CSV table of C-alpha atoms in Angstrom, one decimal:
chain,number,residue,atom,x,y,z
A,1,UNK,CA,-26.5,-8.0,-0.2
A,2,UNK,CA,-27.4,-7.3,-4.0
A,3,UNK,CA,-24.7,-4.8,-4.5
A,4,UNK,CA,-22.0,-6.8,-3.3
A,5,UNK,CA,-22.7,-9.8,-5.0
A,6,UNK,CA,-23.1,-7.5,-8.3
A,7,UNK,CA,-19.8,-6.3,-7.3
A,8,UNK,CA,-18.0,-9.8,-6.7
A,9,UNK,CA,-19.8,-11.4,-10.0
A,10,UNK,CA,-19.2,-9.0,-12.4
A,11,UNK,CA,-15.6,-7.0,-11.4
A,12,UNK,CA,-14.1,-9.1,-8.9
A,13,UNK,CA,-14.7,-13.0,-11.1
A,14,UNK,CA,-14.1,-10.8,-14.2
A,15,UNK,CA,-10.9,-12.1,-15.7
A,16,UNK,CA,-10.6,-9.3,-18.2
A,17,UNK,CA,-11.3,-7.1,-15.6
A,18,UNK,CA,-8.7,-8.4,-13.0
A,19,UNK,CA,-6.0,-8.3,-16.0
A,20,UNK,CA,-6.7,-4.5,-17.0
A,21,UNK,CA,-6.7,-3.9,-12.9
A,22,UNK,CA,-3.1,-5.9,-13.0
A,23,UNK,CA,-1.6,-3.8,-15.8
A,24,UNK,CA,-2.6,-0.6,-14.2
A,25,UNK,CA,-1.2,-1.6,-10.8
A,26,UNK,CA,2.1,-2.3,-13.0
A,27,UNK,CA,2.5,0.5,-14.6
A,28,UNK,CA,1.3,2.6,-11.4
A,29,UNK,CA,3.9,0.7,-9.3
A,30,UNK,CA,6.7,1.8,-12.1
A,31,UNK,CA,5.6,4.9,-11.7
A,32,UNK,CA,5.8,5.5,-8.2
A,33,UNK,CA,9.3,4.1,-8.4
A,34,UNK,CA,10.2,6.4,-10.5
A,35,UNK,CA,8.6,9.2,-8.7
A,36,UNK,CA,10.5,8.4,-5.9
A,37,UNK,CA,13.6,7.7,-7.7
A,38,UNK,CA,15.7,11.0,-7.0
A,39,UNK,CA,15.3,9.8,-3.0
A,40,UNK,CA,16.6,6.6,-4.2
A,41,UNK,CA,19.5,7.9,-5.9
A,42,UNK,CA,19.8,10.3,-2.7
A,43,UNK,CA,19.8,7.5,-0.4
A,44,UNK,CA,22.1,5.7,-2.2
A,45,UNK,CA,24.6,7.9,-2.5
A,46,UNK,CA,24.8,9.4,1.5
A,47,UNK,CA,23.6,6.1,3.7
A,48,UNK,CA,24.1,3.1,3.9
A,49,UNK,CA,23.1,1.5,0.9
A,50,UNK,CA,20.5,-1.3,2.4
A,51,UNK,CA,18.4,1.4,3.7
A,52,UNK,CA,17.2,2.0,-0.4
A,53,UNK,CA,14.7,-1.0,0.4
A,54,UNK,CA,12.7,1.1,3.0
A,55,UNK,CA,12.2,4.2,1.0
A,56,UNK,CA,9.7,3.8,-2.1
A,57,UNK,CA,7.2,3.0,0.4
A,58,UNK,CA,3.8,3.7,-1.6
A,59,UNK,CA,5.5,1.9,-4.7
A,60,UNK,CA,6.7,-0.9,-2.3
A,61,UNK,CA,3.2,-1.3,-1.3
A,62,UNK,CA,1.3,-1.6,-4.7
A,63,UNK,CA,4.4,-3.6,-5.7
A,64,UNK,CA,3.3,-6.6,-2.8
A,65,UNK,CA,-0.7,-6.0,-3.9
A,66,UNK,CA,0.5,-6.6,-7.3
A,67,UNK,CA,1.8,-9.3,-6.6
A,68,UNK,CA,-1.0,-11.0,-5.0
A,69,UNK,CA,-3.0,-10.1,-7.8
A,70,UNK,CA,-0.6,-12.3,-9.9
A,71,UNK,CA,-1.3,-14.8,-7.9
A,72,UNK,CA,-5.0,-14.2,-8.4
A,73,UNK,CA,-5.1,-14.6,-12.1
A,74,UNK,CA,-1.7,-16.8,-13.1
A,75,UNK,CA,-1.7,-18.8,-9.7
A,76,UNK,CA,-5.2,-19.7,-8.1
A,77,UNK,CA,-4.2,-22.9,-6.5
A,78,UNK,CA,-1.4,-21.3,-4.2
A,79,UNK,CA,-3.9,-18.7,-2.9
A,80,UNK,CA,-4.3,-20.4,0.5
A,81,UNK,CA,-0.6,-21.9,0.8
A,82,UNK,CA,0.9,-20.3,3.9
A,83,UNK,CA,3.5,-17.9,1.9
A,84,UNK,CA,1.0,-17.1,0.3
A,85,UNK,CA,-0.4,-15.1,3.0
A,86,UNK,CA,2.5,-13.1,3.5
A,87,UNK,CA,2.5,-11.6,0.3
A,88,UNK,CA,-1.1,-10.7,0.7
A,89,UNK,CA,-0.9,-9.3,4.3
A,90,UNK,CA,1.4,-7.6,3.9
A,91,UNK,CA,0.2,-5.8,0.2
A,92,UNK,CA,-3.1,-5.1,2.3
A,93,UNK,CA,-1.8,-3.6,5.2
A,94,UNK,CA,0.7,-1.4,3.4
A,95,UNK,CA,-1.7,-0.6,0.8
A,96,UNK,CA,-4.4,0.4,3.4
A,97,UNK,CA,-1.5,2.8,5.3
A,98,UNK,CA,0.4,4.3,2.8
A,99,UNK,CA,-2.8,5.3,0.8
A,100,UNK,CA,-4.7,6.7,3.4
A,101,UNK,CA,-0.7,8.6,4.5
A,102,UNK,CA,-0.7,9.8,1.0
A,103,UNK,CA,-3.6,11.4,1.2
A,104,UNK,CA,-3.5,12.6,4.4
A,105,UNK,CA,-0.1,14.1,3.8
A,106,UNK,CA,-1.9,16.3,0.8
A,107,UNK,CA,-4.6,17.1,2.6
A,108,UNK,CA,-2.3,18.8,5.4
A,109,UNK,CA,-0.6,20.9,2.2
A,110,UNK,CA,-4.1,22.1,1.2
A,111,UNK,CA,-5.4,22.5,4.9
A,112,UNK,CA,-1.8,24.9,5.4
A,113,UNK,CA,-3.2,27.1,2.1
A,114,UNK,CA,-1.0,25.9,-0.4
A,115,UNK,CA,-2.5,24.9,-3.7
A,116,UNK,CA,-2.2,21.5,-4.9
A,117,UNK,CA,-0.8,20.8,-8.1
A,118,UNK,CA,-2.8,18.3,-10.7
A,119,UNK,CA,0.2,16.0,-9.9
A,120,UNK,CA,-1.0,16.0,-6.5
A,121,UNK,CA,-5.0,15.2,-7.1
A,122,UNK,CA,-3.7,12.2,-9.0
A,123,UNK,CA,-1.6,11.0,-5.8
A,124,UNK,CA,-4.9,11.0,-4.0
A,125,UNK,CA,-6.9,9.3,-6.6
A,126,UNK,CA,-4.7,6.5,-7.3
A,127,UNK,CA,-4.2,6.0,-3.5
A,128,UNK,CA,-7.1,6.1,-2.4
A,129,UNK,CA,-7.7,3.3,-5.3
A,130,UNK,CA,-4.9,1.0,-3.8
A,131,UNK,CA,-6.3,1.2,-0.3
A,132,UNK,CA,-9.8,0.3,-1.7
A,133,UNK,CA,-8.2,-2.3,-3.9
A,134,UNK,CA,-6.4,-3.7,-1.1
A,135,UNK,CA,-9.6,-4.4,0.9
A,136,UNK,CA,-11.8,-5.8,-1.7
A,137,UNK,CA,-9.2,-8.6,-2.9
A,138,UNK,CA,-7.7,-9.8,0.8
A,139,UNK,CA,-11.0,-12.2,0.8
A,140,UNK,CA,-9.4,-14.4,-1.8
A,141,UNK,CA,-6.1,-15.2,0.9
A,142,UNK,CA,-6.2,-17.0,3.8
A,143,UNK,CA,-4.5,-15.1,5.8
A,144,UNK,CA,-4.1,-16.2,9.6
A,145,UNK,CA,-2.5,-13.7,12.6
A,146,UNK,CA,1.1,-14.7,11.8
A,147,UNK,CA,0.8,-13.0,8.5
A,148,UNK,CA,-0.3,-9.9,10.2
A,149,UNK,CA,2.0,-10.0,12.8
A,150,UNK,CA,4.6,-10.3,10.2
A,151,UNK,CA,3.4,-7.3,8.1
A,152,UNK,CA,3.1,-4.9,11.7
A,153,UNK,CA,5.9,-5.7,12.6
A,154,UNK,CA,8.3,-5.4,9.1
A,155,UNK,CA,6.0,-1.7,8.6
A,156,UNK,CA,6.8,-0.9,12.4
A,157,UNK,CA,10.6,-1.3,11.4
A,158,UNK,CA,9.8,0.7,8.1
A,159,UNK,CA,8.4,3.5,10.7
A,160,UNK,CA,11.7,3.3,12.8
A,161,UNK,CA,14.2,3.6,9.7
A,162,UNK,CA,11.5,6.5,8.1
A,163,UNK,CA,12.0,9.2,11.0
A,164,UNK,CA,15.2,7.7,12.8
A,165,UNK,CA,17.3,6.9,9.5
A,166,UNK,CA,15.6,9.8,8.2
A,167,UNK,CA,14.6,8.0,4.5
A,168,UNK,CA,11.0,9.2,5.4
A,169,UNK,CA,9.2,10.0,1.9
A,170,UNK,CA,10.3,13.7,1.1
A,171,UNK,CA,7.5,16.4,2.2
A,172,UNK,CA,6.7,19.7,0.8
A,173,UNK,CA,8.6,22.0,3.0
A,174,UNK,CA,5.5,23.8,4.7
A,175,UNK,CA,5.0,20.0,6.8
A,176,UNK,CA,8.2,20.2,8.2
A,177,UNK,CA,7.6,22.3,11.6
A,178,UNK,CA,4.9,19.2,11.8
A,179,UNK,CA,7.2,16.2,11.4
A,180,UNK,CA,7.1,15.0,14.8
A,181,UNK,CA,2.9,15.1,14.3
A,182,UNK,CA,3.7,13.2,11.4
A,183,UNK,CA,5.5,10.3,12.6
A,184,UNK,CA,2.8,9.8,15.6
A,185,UNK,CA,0.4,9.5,12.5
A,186,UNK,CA,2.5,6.9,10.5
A,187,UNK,CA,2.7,4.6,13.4
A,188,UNK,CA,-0.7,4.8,13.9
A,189,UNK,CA,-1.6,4.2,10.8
A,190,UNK,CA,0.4,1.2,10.9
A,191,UNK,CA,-1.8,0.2,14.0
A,192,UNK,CA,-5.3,1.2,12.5
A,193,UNK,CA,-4.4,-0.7,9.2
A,194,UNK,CA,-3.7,-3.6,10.8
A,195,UNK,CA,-6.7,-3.6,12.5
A,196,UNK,CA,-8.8,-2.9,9.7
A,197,UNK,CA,-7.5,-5.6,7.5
A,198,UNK,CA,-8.2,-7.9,10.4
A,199,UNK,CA,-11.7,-7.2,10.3
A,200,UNK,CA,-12.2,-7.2,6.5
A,201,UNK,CA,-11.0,-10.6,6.3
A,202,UNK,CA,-12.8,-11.7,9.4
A,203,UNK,CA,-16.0,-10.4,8.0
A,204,UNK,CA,-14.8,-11.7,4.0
A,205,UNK,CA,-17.3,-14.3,3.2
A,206,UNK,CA,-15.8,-15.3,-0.2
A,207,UNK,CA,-13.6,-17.5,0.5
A,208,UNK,CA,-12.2,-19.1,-3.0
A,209,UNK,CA,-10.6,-17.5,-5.9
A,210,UNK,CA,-11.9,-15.7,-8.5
A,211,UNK,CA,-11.1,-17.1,-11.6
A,212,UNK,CA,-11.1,-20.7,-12.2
């Protein structure tokens, strides 16, 4: 296919384009730490304090995909070790989830007529960016069903602290009456973005990292 080889040869080999992509996903992870960092400090302070790991979840996510775009451009060699594989799966899978979540969860806002703020439009941009991301860079990991298996099952646990420990990512108060809706949706997602990464890689044909 012309366009995707286009796309592989001139973003996806493109060193200087895979460094400006890593110090956006740096700073963007910072970010979303920050944004979630009165939750943090919430959690902290009230639970137990272990529970902090499992609640920047978006963050968390572009935090593992960063990584494995480290790996990418500082590390090429250990791209098909067997750890590895972890890291990738499981910056794929939770980048796929909690960017489609994100923008789902906004969506629901606008769809129950309350305005989005531009704060709000940027959450969906840069989401939907880090589950696209995700996608397009899995390729370059060998990735085999244990990975996956570990990544459902470490975001199924995520799931189970979210809406049983309560850390679930704070909502805008007009989702609330639909929480239980909600949390059938997370767990899905954690389902359907398993899934999807499966076939990605299955149908990935490149096979060997980027930069050389």
């Amino acid at each position: 296919m012309p366009l995707l080889y286009w796309l592989n040869r001139v973003f996806l080999q493109n060193r200087a384009f895979l460094l400006a992509l890593f110090a956006v996903n740096v700073l963007g992870t910072v970010y979303g730490y920050v944004w979630y960092w009165q939750q943090i400090v919430y959690t902290v302070d009230r639970m137990p304090a272990w529970l902090v790991l499992f609640v920047p979840d978006s963050p968390t996510a572009s935090l593992w995909f960063t990584v494995s775009l480290g790996l990418i451009l500082f590390a090429p060699k250990t791209l098909h070790s067997f750890g590895a594989g972890f890291i990738a799966a499981l910056g794929a899978v939770s980048s796929v989830k909690y960017g489609v979540w994100a923008v789902a969860m906004n969506a629901a806002v606008a769809y129950q007529g309350e305005p989005l703020v531009w704060e709000e439009w940027m959450l969906i941009g840069s989401h939907l960016g880090m589950a696209v991301e995700a996608l397009l860079f899995i390729g370059y990991f060998r990735v085999r069903a244990a990975h996956l298996l570990f990544a459902l099952l470490l975001l199924f646990l995520n799931d189970w602290l979210d809406y049983h420990a309560y850390i679930y990512p704070w909502l805008r108060d007009i989702l609330l009456d639909d929480l239980g809706a909600i949390e059938l949706f997370t767990w899905t997602m954690t389902v359907v973005s398993t899934a999807i990464v499966a076939l990605v890689i299955r149908w990935s044909k490149i096979g060997h990292p980027p930069i050389r």
